[in-house]
């Protein structure tokens, strides 16, 4: 039988000849004393005394055992020994050439990867242990060994000691030392060695740590840190820096990345980087890293493996912050010297009358290049550079005077070699080392000369500007006509064209136009008037400064003036996706006496500033009217105004700082003009602002009512009619709006018109309403349009979308469209038109006569890029009876679709008609293809252009369902007739 196999022998099969207590306690104590005696008998007599004490104690214990009985139960003793976690105990005896186990506790069984039923298996570990125990039996002396053991609790380096016991028994103790990193040597360090290493680390204040690096989590865990390490870097060990200590700064991340990049390098790797430590401070560290191992799947660290994600490293770090600061300071000083216009040099006077350069800036190099003596070494002498003693005497004399003065010495020198005049300063900065700084006076004189030329040019420009302002400011605005009073005629050249444009727009505004055309005319008129107002502000700024500004009061519709102001800057707000919410609390037909142009200029300036300095959020324009006062405020959610700038906000040409001008532009004149206008009209302006939260400007003006004119009377009449109508026939309006403030403003506006208003954030929630007459829906959420119409089939839908010039208020054929920002006049007119038109319609209207026809087989393609219009056309085609409809949103897709499949009717696609016609040549269905234009342009030139490119018909928007039905049925009947032939 092999010697490395220990055949187990049950404790029951080999009963103890005497109580185990005497074997394992008394005899072992005796054996230990004997061993100690043998070990130390040549050194001193202490062991003999110890042996005598033990023997006396053994005799006493024996007497007590005889008195008490045979001792504790064997089963209790085994339970006690099995409860020991770290120390394993094996008792063996020799039977011939075989070893038999008398006893084995659970800890010992775990170390040899077995159980008490099968304690030892054939392995290298078993052979090492068996050889040590066998040697103890053979030599009858203590033996020891060390081996590695893998248990369910982890990896252990097991220290084995075997001692001879009475009755030819050998007691073996196994003490496990846990480890989870690769072992460099299979040796246990004695306590004195461990203590010595710790003393070295602490005495030299080494910042040393053992860390685990997790690549996936980008995190580190400090397993051990020396006192210096925990004091400087991580105050807590055993925790993950990112996940548990919330260390996630950019520098910390780059530090982790640097560790990952160097994980597989052999030897010591040096990394020097800044890092965010736990207290938030940023320090520079120089880390020397030694890679130890990578964590395997069984949570044990083995050899370094690039495929593994958790690695163990030994790191010794040194704080180099002060060194980096010193290096940076030296670099900055060098840059400062090189970028300076001064000639800076540190020299040492030599006995031969020459100078040695110790430090110098870029200007010194340039001067020597100009003299033909370039500097090629770090510390050259003037003699090595080819200069004579008399050429440097100017500076040696300056040094002598500075040495005699004992302080900074300054005088004016003329360098004959370079022909430069300098203001030179010299002082002794170290023993026989002098710093010399030369300032080139000639350059200053040249700068002063150039500055004088620039001043003269500026003065000439200012004089020209004054003449320009004087010439161009001769004119005044009277009602709707611009009367130019410049006798010379040239000063009127700027404002005359604008006056003509405004008059032309006034002519068209008095003609019967559609709503879309009125929008275009009013927008153009408002922009022209605003442009002229700005031009007048600039040209008349001298009048503002001198207090000669004149005002022109006229009756004006207050609501109209507010909406005109908003319309002017709506496009500017749309570009930044900023909603403008107008909250006006006064009768819509209110008419007061005001300077309409100045009033509008104030609002436009405030709104323009709000949009300019706001990136996200909303702009709110509020207007309140009392008996004799008008209050208007503009609020934004922008960057706010700093406390330092609040006192200068109304100063002309003032900006917060230079970055404001570079980022947002503007001259800083707008708020100053607003303040002057308000004060001139007998009012005032103020503001409240919180940095990074927003600003609110509020101005107050006197308000004087005046008799209503035509538009005022018309609006008041419509408002009264709507009130009376809703009193007798109540109407419910469902407002679906995601903006909370806008939703409430719409509620107030419509309730003031006599309607019952229910508001919702979500279209699905609106379906809970039992009945509604009008649905106000954002066009961006028009995907809910069809489901809302199916729920409320009799309701009129108001689609709200951003204001676009030329947009027909009813374009699309379904419901109405109202502009954003919401305008009270448009809402009133649209509601009035909706209710009174519906009320006057008979039940035999055209839409009610439309009945669907079975048009199976008719293939229709619609080329339309507006999703809302697509839904409208699809609904109309479905009402007619068309079932096979295909939508594209551009001409190229229409051409591609025609190449893949044959269609009978195409609606839209004017830009692709030529290509479609060319692609249809040679196909059998060429004659069956009908292309009909859908356009909002009713001009005859547009109609002819569509026909010229090959389209068959032109339908104008809003498309009438009966017109579309006629086209569809004509195409379908043509196909049927051709099939019958």
JSON list of N, CA, C and O in Angstrom, two decimals, residues 217-262:
[
{"chain": "A", "resi": 217, "resn": "UNK", "atom": "N", "xyz": [-16.93, 47.89, -13.31]},
{"chain": "A", "resi": 217, "resn": "UNK", "atom": "CA", "xyz": [-17.54, 48.92, -12.48]},
{"chain": "A", "resi": 217, "resn": "UNK", "atom": "C", "xyz": [-16.72, 50.21, -12.46]},
{"chain": "A", "resi": 217, "resn": "UNK", "atom": "O", "xyz": [-17.17, 51.21, -11.92]},
{"chain": "A", "resi": 218, "resn": "UNK", "atom": "N", "xyz": [-15.50, 50.17, -13.02]},
{"chain": "A", "resi": 218, "resn": "UNK", "atom": "CA", "xyz": [-14.61, 51.34, -12.99]},
{"chain": "A", "resi": 218, "resn": "UNK", "atom": "C", "xyz": [-14.46, 51.82, -11.55]},
{"chain": "A", "resi": 218, "resn": "UNK", "atom": "O", "xyz": [-14.65, 52.99, -11.24]},
{"chain": "A", "resi": 219, "resn": "UNK", "atom": "N", "xyz": [-14.08, 50.91, -10.67]},
{"chain": "A", "resi": 219, "resn": "UNK", "atom": "CA", "xyz": [-14.06, 51.21, -9.24]},
{"chain": "A", "resi": 219, "resn": "UNK", "atom": "C", "xyz": [-12.90, 50.49, -8.58]},
{"chain": "A", "resi": 219, "resn": "UNK", "atom": "O", "xyz": [-12.37, 49.50, -9.12]},
{"chain": "A", "resi": 220, "resn": "UNK", "atom": "N", "xyz": [-12.46, 50.98, -7.42]},
{"chain": "A", "resi": 220, "resn": "UNK", "atom": "CA", "xyz": [-11.40, 50.35, -6.65]},
{"chain": "A", "resi": 220, "resn": "UNK", "atom": "C", "xyz": [-11.86, 50.16, -5.22]},
{"chain": "A", "resi": 220, "resn": "UNK", "atom": "O", "xyz": [-12.65, 50.95, -4.69]},
{"chain": "A", "resi": 221, "resn": "UNK", "atom": "N", "xyz": [-11.33, 49.11, -4.61]},
{"chain": "A", "resi": 221, "resn": "UNK", "atom": "CA", "xyz": [-11.60, 48.83, -3.19]},
{"chain": "A", "resi": 221, "resn": "UNK", "atom": "C", "xyz": [-10.26, 48.68, -2.50]},
{"chain": "A", "resi": 221, "resn": "UNK", "atom": "O", "xyz": [-9.41, 47.89, -2.92]},
{"chain": "A", "resi": 222, "resn": "UNK", "atom": "N", "xyz": [-10.03, 49.46, -1.46]},
{"chain": "A", "resi": 222, "resn": "UNK", "atom": "CA", "xyz": [-8.78, 49.41, -0.71]},
{"chain": "A", "resi": 222, "resn": "UNK", "atom": "C", "xyz": [-8.90, 48.29, 0.32]},
{"chain": "A", "resi": 222, "resn": "UNK", "atom": "O", "xyz": [-9.69, 48.37, 1.26]},
{"chain": "A", "resi": 223, "resn": "UNK", "atom": "N", "xyz": [-8.11, 47.23, 0.11]},
{"chain": "A", "resi": 223, "resn": "UNK", "atom": "CA", "xyz": [-8.13, 46.10, 1.04]},
{"chain": "A", "resi": 223, "resn": "UNK", "atom": "C", "xyz": [-7.31, 46.40, 2.29]},
{"chain": "A", "resi": 223, "resn": "UNK", "atom": "O", "xyz": [-7.67, 46.01, 3.39]},
{"chain": "A", "resi": 224, "resn": "UNK", "atom": "N", "xyz": [-6.19, 47.07, 2.11]},
{"chain": "A", "resi": 224, "resn": "UNK", "atom": "CA", "xyz": [-5.34, 47.47, 3.23]},
{"chain": "A", "resi": 224, "resn": "UNK", "atom": "C", "xyz": [-4.72, 48.81, 2.88]},
{"chain": "A", "resi": 224, "resn": "UNK", "atom": "O", "xyz": [-4.30, 49.04, 1.74]},
{"chain": "A", "resi": 225, "resn": "UNK", "atom": "N", "xyz": [-4.66, 49.69, 3.84]},
{"chain": "A", "resi": 225, "resn": "UNK", "atom": "CA", "xyz": [-4.00, 50.97, 3.64]},
{"chain": "A", "resi": 225, "resn": "UNK", "atom": "C", "xyz": [-3.19, 51.33, 4.85]},
{"chain": "A", "resi": 225, "resn": "UNK", "atom": "O", "xyz": [-3.65, 51.20, 5.99]},
{"chain": "A", "resi": 226, "resn": "UNK", "atom": "N", "xyz": [-1.97, 51.78, 4.61]},
{"chain": "A", "resi": 226, "resn": "UNK", "atom": "CA", "xyz": [-1.12, 52.19, 5.72]},
{"chain": "A", "resi": 226, "resn": "UNK", "atom": "C", "xyz": [-1.70, 53.45, 6.36]},
{"chain": "A", "resi": 226, "resn": "UNK", "atom": "O", "xyz": [-2.54, 54.13, 5.76]},
{"chain": "A", "resi": 227, "resn": "UNK", "atom": "N", "xyz": [-1.28, 53.78, 7.57]},
{"chain": "A", "resi": 227, "resn": "UNK", "atom": "CA", "xyz": [-1.80, 55.02, 8.20]},
{"chain": "A", "resi": 227, "resn": "UNK", "atom": "C", "xyz": [-1.61, 56.25, 7.32]},
{"chain": "A", "resi": 227, "resn": "UNK", "atom": "O", "xyz": [-2.50, 57.09, 7.23]},
{"chain": "A", "resi": 228, "resn": "UNK", "atom": "N", "xyz": [-0.45, 56.35, 6.68]},
{"chain": "A", "resi": 228, "resn": "UNK", "atom": "CA", "xyz": [-0.22, 57.52, 5.80]},
{"chain": "A", "resi": 228, "resn": "UNK", "atom": "C", "xyz": [-1.18, 57.51, 4.62]},
{"chain": "A", "resi": 228, "resn": "UNK", "atom": "O", "xyz": [-1.66, 58.55, 4.16]},
{"chain": "A", "resi": 229, "resn": "UNK", "atom": "N", "xyz": [-1.49, 56.32, 4.09]},
{"chain": "A", "resi": 229, "resn": "UNK", "atom": "CA", "xyz": [-2.42, 56.22, 2.95]},
{"chain": "A", "resi": 229, "resn": "UNK", "atom": "C", "xyz": [-3.84, 56.64, 3.37]},
{"chain": "A", "resi": 229, "resn": "UNK", "atom": "O", "xyz": [-4.47, 57.44, 2.70]},
{"chain": "A", "resi": 230, "resn": "UNK", "atom": "N", "xyz": [-4.33, 56.06, 4.46]},
{"chain": "A", "resi": 230, "resn": "UNK", "atom": "CA", "xyz": [-5.70, 56.37, 4.89]},
{"chain": "A", "resi": 230, "resn": "UNK", "atom": "C", "xyz": [-5.85, 57.83, 5.29]},
{"chain": "A", "resi": 230, "resn": "UNK", "atom": "O", "xyz": [-6.91, 58.42, 5.12]},
{"chain": "A", "resi": 231, "resn": "UNK", "atom": "N", "xyz": [-4.78, 58.44, 5.78]},
{"chain": "A", "resi": 231, "resn": "UNK", "atom": "CA", "xyz": [-4.84, 59.84, 6.15]},
{"chain": "A", "resi": 231, "resn": "UNK", "atom": "C", "xyz": [-4.92, 60.74, 4.93]},
{"chain": "A", "resi": 231, "resn": "UNK", "atom": "O", "xyz": [-5.62, 61.76, 4.93]},
{"chain": "A", "resi": 232, "resn": "UNK", "atom": "N", "xyz": [-4.24, 60.35, 3.84]},
{"chain": "A", "resi": 232, "resn": "UNK", "atom": "CA", "xyz": [-4.15, 61.22, 2.67]},
{"chain": "A", "resi": 232, "resn": "UNK", "atom": "C", "xyz": [-5.23, 60.92, 1.65]},
{"chain": "A", "resi": 232, "resn": "UNK", "atom": "O", "xyz": [-5.86, 61.83, 1.11]},
{"chain": "A", "resi": 233, "resn": "UNK", "atom": "N", "xyz": [-5.50, 59.63, 1.38]},
{"chain": "A", "resi": 233, "resn": "UNK", "atom": "CA", "xyz": [-6.34, 59.28, 0.23]},
{"chain": "A", "resi": 233, "resn": "UNK", "atom": "C", "xyz": [-7.72, 58.79, 0.66]},
{"chain": "A", "resi": 233, "resn": "UNK", "atom": "O", "xyz": [-8.71, 59.48, 0.51]},
{"chain": "A", "resi": 234, "resn": "UNK", "atom": "N", "xyz": [-7.80, 57.58, 1.19]},
{"chain": "A", "resi": 234, "resn": "UNK", "atom": "CA", "xyz": [-9.09, 56.96, 1.51]},
{"chain": "A", "resi": 234, "resn": "UNK", "atom": "C", "xyz": [-9.15, 56.72, 3.02]},
{"chain": "A", "resi": 234, "resn": "UNK", "atom": "O", "xyz": [-8.40, 55.90, 3.54]},
{"chain": "A", "resi": 235, "resn": "UNK", "atom": "N", "xyz": [-10.02, 57.42, 3.73]},
{"chain": "A", "resi": 235, "resn": "UNK", "atom": "CA", "xyz": [-10.08, 57.24, 5.18]},
{"chain": "A", "resi": 235, "resn": "UNK", "atom": "C", "xyz": [-10.69, 55.91, 5.59]},
{"chain": "A", "resi": 235, "resn": "UNK", "atom": "O", "xyz": [-10.60, 55.53, 6.75]},
{"chain": "A", "resi": 236, "resn": "UNK", "atom": "N", "xyz": [-11.33, 55.22, 4.65]},
{"chain": "A", "resi": 236, "resn": "UNK", "atom": "CA", "xyz": [-12.03, 53.97, 4.98]},
{"chain": "A", "resi": 236, "resn": "UNK", "atom": "C", "xyz": [-11.48, 52.86, 4.10]},
{"chain": "A", "resi": 236, "resn": "UNK", "atom": "O", "xyz": [-11.32, 53.04, 2.89]},
{"chain": "A", "resi": 237, "resn": "UNK", "atom": "N", "xyz": [-11.18, 51.72, 4.68]},
{"chain": "A", "resi": 237, "resn": "UNK", "atom": "CA", "xyz": [-10.75, 50.55, 3.92]},
{"chain": "A", "resi": 237, "resn": "UNK", "atom": "C", "xyz": [-11.89, 49.55, 3.85]},
{"chain": "A", "resi": 237, "resn": "UNK", "atom": "O", "xyz": [-12.79, 49.55, 4.68]},
{"chain": "A", "resi": 238, "resn": "UNK", "atom": "N", "xyz": [-11.82, 48.69, 2.83]},
{"chain": "A", "resi": 238, "resn": "UNK", "atom": "CA", "xyz": [-12.82, 47.65, 2.66]},
{"chain": "A", "resi": 238, "resn": "UNK", "atom": "C", "xyz": [-14.08, 48.12, 1.97]},
{"chain": "A", "resi": 238, "resn": "UNK", "atom": "O", "xyz": [-15.05, 47.37, 1.88]},
{"chain": "A", "resi": 239, "resn": "UNK", "atom": "N", "xyz": [-14.10, 49.36, 1.45]},
{"chain": "A", "resi": 239, "resn": "UNK", "atom": "CA", "xyz": [-15.28, 49.87, 0.74]},
{"chain": "A", "resi": 239, "resn": "UNK", "atom": "C", "xyz": [-14.89, 50.29, -0.66]},
{"chain": "A", "resi": 239, "resn": "UNK", "atom": "O", "xyz": [-13.78, 50.74, -0.92]},
{"chain": "A", "resi": 240, "resn": "UNK", "atom": "N", "xyz": [-15.85, 50.16, -1.60]},
{"chain": "A", "resi": 240, "resn": "UNK", "atom": "CA", "xyz": [-15.62, 50.56, -2.98]},
{"chain": "A", "resi": 240, "resn": "UNK", "atom": "C", "xyz": [-15.70, 52.08, -3.08]},
{"chain": "A", "resi": 240, "resn": "UNK", "atom": "O", "xyz": [-16.65, 52.69, -2.58]},
{"chain": "A", "resi": 241, "resn": "UNK", "atom": "N", "xyz": [-14.70, 52.68, -3.71]},
{"chain": "A", "resi": 241, "resn": "UNK", "atom": "CA", "xyz": [-14.57, 54.14, -3.74]},
{"chain": "A", "resi": 241, "resn": "UNK", "atom": "C", "xyz": [-15.76, 54.80, -4.42]},
{"chain": "A", "resi": 241, "resn": "UNK", "atom": "O", "xyz": [-16.31, 55.78, -3.93]},
{"chain": "A", "resi": 242, "resn": "UNK", "atom": "N", "xyz": [-16.19, 54.28, -5.57]},
{"chain": "A", "resi": 242, "resn": "UNK", "atom": "CA", "xyz": [-17.28, 54.93, -6.32]},
{"chain": "A", "resi": 242, "resn": "UNK", "atom": "C", "xyz": [-18.64, 54.54, -5.75]},
{"chain": "A", "resi": 242, "resn": "UNK", "atom": "O", "xyz": [-19.49, 55.39, -5.50]},
{"chain": "A", "resi": 243, "resn": "UNK", "atom": "N", "xyz": [-18.86, 53.25, -5.56]},
{"chain": "A", "resi": 243, "resn": "UNK", "atom": "CA", "xyz": [-20.17, 52.76, -5.18]},
{"chain": "A", "resi": 243, "resn": "UNK", "atom": "C", "xyz": [-20.53, 53.11, -3.74]},
{"chain": "A", "resi": 243, "resn": "UNK", "atom": "O", "xyz": [-21.68, 53.41, -3.45]},
{"chain": "A", "resi": 244, "resn": "UNK", "atom": "N", "xyz": [-19.53, 53.10, -2.84]},
{"chain": "A", "resi": 244, "resn": "UNK", "atom": "CA", "xyz": [-19.83, 53.28, -1.43]},
{"chain": "A", "resi": 244, "resn": "UNK", "atom": "C", "xyz": [-19.34, 54.61, -0.87]},
{"chain": "A", "resi": 244, "resn": "UNK", "atom": "O", "xyz": [-19.91, 55.13, 0.08]},
{"chain": "A", "resi": 245, "resn": "UNK", "atom": "N", "xyz": [-18.27, 55.18, -1.44]},
{"chain": "A", "resi": 245, "resn": "UNK", "atom": "CA", "xyz": [-17.74, 56.46, -0.95]},
{"chain": "A", "resi": 245, "resn": "UNK", "atom": "C", "xyz": [-18.10, 57.62, -1.85]},
{"chain": "A", "resi": 245, "resn": "UNK", "atom": "O", "xyz": [-17.70, 58.76, -1.60]},
{"chain": "A", "resi": 246, "resn": "UNK", "atom": "N", "xyz": [-18.85, 57.34, -2.96]},
{"chain": "A", "resi": 246, "resn": "UNK", "atom": "CA", "xyz": [-19.34, 58.39, -3.89]},
{"chain": "A", "resi": 246, "resn": "UNK", "atom": "C", "xyz": [-18.21, 59.22, -4.47]},
{"chain": "A", "resi": 246, "resn": "UNK", "atom": "O", "xyz": [-18.32, 60.43, -4.64]},
{"chain": "A", "resi": 247, "resn": "UNK", "atom": "N", "xyz": [-17.09, 58.58, -4.77]},
{"chain": "A", "resi": 247, "resn": "UNK", "atom": "CA", "xyz": [-15.98, 59.27, -5.44]},
{"chain": "A", "resi": 247, "resn": "UNK", "atom": "C", "xyz": [-16.12, 59.05, -6.93]},
{"chain": "A", "resi": 247, "resn": "UNK", "atom": "O", "xyz": [-15.91, 57.94, -7.43]},
{"chain": "A", "resi": 248, "resn": "UNK", "atom": "N", "xyz": [-16.51, 60.12, -7.67]},
{"chain": "A", "resi": 248, "resn": "UNK", "atom": "CA", "xyz": [-16.77, 59.94, -9.11]},
{"chain": "A", "resi": 248, "resn": "UNK", "atom": "C", "xyz": [-16.36, 61.14, -9.93]},
{"chain": "A", "resi": 248, "resn": "UNK", "atom": "O", "xyz": [-16.93, 61.43, -10.96]},
{"chain": "A", "resi": 249, "resn": "UNK", "atom": "N", "xyz": [-15.37, 61.90, -9.47]},
{"chain": "A", "resi": 249, "resn": "UNK", "atom": "CA", "xyz": [-14.92, 63.06, -10.22]},
{"chain": "A", "resi": 249, "resn": "UNK", "atom": "C", "xyz": [-14.21, 62.68, -11.50]},
{"chain": "A", "resi": 249, "resn": "UNK", "atom": "O", "xyz": [-13.79, 61.53, -11.69]},
{"chain": "A", "resi": 250, "resn": "UNK", "atom": "N", "xyz": [-14.04, 63.65, -12.38]},
{"chain": "A", "resi": 250, "resn": "UNK", "atom": "CA", "xyz": [-13.37, 63.39, -13.65]},
{"chain": "A", "resi": 250, "resn": "UNK", "atom": "C", "xyz": [-11.94, 62.95, -13.48]},
{"chain": "A", "resi": 250, "resn": "UNK", "atom": "O", "xyz": [-11.45, 62.06, -14.19]},
{"chain": "A", "resi": 251, "resn": "UNK", "atom": "N", "xyz": [-11.23, 63.57, -12.51]},
{"chain": "A", "resi": 251, "resn": "UNK", "atom": "CA", "xyz": [-9.84, 63.18, -12.28]},
{"chain": "A", "resi": 251, "resn": "UNK", "atom": "C", "xyz": [-9.77, 61.78, -11.70]},
{"chain": "A", "resi": 251, "resn": "UNK", "atom": "O", "xyz": [-8.86, 61.00, -12.03]},
{"chain": "A", "resi": 252, "resn": "UNK", "atom": "N", "xyz": [-10.72, 61.43, -10.83]},
{"chain": "A", "resi": 252, "resn": "UNK", "atom": "CA", "xyz": [-10.74, 60.07, -10.28]},
{"chain": "A", "resi": 252, "resn": "UNK", "atom": "C", "xyz": [-10.96, 59.06, -11.40]},
{"chain": "A", "resi": 252, "resn": "UNK", "atom": "O", "xyz": [-10.31, 58.01, -11.43]},
{"chain": "A", "resi": 253, "resn": "UNK", "atom": "N", "xyz": [-11.85, 59.38, -12.34]},
{"chain": "A", "resi": 253, "resn": "UNK", "atom": "CA", "xyz": [-12.10, 58.47, -13.46]},
{"chain": "A", "resi": 253, "resn": "UNK", "atom": "C", "xyz": [-10.86, 58.27, -14.30]},
{"chain": "A", "resi": 253, "resn": "UNK", "atom": "O", "xyz": [-10.53, 57.15, -14.71]},
{"chain": "A", "resi": 254, "resn": "UNK", "atom": "N", "xyz": [-10.11, 59.36, -14.59]},
{"chain": "A", "resi": 254, "resn": "UNK", "atom": "CA", "xyz": [-8.90, 59.22, -15.39]},
{"chain": "A", "resi": 254, "resn": "UNK", "atom": "C", "xyz": [-7.84, 58.42, -14.64]},
{"chain": "A", "resi": 254, "resn": "UNK", "atom": "O", "xyz": [-7.04, 57.70, -15.25]},
{"chain": "A", "resi": 255, "resn": "UNK", "atom": "N", "xyz": [-7.82, 58.53, -13.33]},
{"chain": "A", "resi": 255, "resn": "UNK", "atom": "CA", "xyz": [-6.90, 57.76, -12.51]},
{"chain": "A", "resi": 255, "resn": "UNK", "atom": "C", "xyz": [-7.21, 56.26, -12.63]},
{"chain": "A", "resi": 255, "resn": "UNK", "atom": "O", "xyz": [-6.32, 55.44, -12.78]},
{"chain": "A", "resi": 256, "resn": "UNK", "atom": "N", "xyz": [-8.49, 55.91, -12.58]},
{"chain": "A", "resi": 256, "resn": "UNK", "atom": "CA", "xyz": [-8.90, 54.51, -12.73]},
{"chain": "A", "resi": 256, "resn": "UNK", "atom": "C", "xyz": [-8.51, 54.01, -14.12]},
{"chain": "A", "resi": 256, "resn": "UNK", "atom": "O", "xyz": [-8.00, 52.89, -14.29]},
{"chain": "A", "resi": 257, "resn": "UNK", "atom": "N", "xyz": [-8.78, 54.81, -15.16]},
{"chain": "A", "resi": 257, "resn": "UNK", "atom": "CA", "xyz": [-8.45, 54.40, -16.52]},
{"chain": "A", "resi": 257, "resn": "UNK", "atom": "C", "xyz": [-6.96, 54.14, -16.65]},
{"chain": "A", "resi": 257, "resn": "UNK", "atom": "O", "xyz": [-6.52, 53.19, -17.32]},
{"chain": "A", "resi": 258, "resn": "UNK", "atom": "N", "xyz": [-6.12, 54.99, -16.03]},
{"chain": "A", "resi": 258, "resn": "UNK", "atom": "CA", "xyz": [-4.67, 54.79, -16.09]},
{"chain": "A", "resi": 258, "resn": "UNK", "atom": "C", "xyz": [-4.27, 53.47, -15.44]},
{"chain": "A", "resi": 258, "resn": "UNK", "atom": "O", "xyz": [-3.39, 52.77, -15.94]},
{"chain": "A", "resi": 259, "resn": "UNK", "atom": "N", "xyz": [-4.93, 53.12, -14.35]},
{"chain": "A", "resi": 259, "resn": "UNK", "atom": "CA", "xyz": [-4.63, 51.83, -13.71]},
{"chain": "A", "resi": 259, "resn": "UNK", "atom": "C", "xyz": [-5.01, 50.67, -14.62]},
{"chain": "A", "resi": 259, "resn": "UNK", "atom": "O", "xyz": [-4.27, 49.68, -14.74]},
{"chain": "A", "resi": 260, "resn": "UNK", "atom": "N", "xyz": [-6.19, 50.79, -15.27]},
{"chain": "A", "resi": 260, "resn": "UNK", "atom": "CA", "xyz": [-6.63, 49.72, -16.16]},
{"chain": "A", "resi": 260, "resn": "UNK", "atom": "C", "xyz": [-5.68, 49.55, -17.33]},
{"chain": "A", "resi": 260, "resn": "UNK", "atom": "O", "xyz": [-5.36, 48.43, -17.74]},
{"chain": "A", "resi": 261, "resn": "UNK", "atom": "N", "xyz": [-5.20, 50.66, -17.88]},
{"chain": "A", "resi": 261, "resn": "UNK", "atom": "CA", "xyz": [-4.31, 50.59, -19.02]},
{"chain": "A", "resi": 261, "resn": "UNK", "atom": "C", "xyz": [-2.98, 49.92, -18.68]},
{"chain": "A", "resi": 261, "resn": "UNK", "atom": "O", "xyz": [-2.33, 49.36, -19.56]},
{"chain": "A", "resi": 262, "resn": "UNK", "atom": "N", "xyz": [-2.58, 49.97, -17.42]},
{"chain": "A", "resi": 262, "resn": "UNK", "atom": "CA", "xyz": [-1.29, 49.41, -17.03]},
{"chain": "A", "resi": 262, "resn": "UNK", "atom": "C", "xyz": [-1.41, 48.10, -16.26]},
{"chain": "A", "resi": 262, "resn": "UNK", "atom": "O", "xyz": [-0.45, 47.66, -15.64]}
]
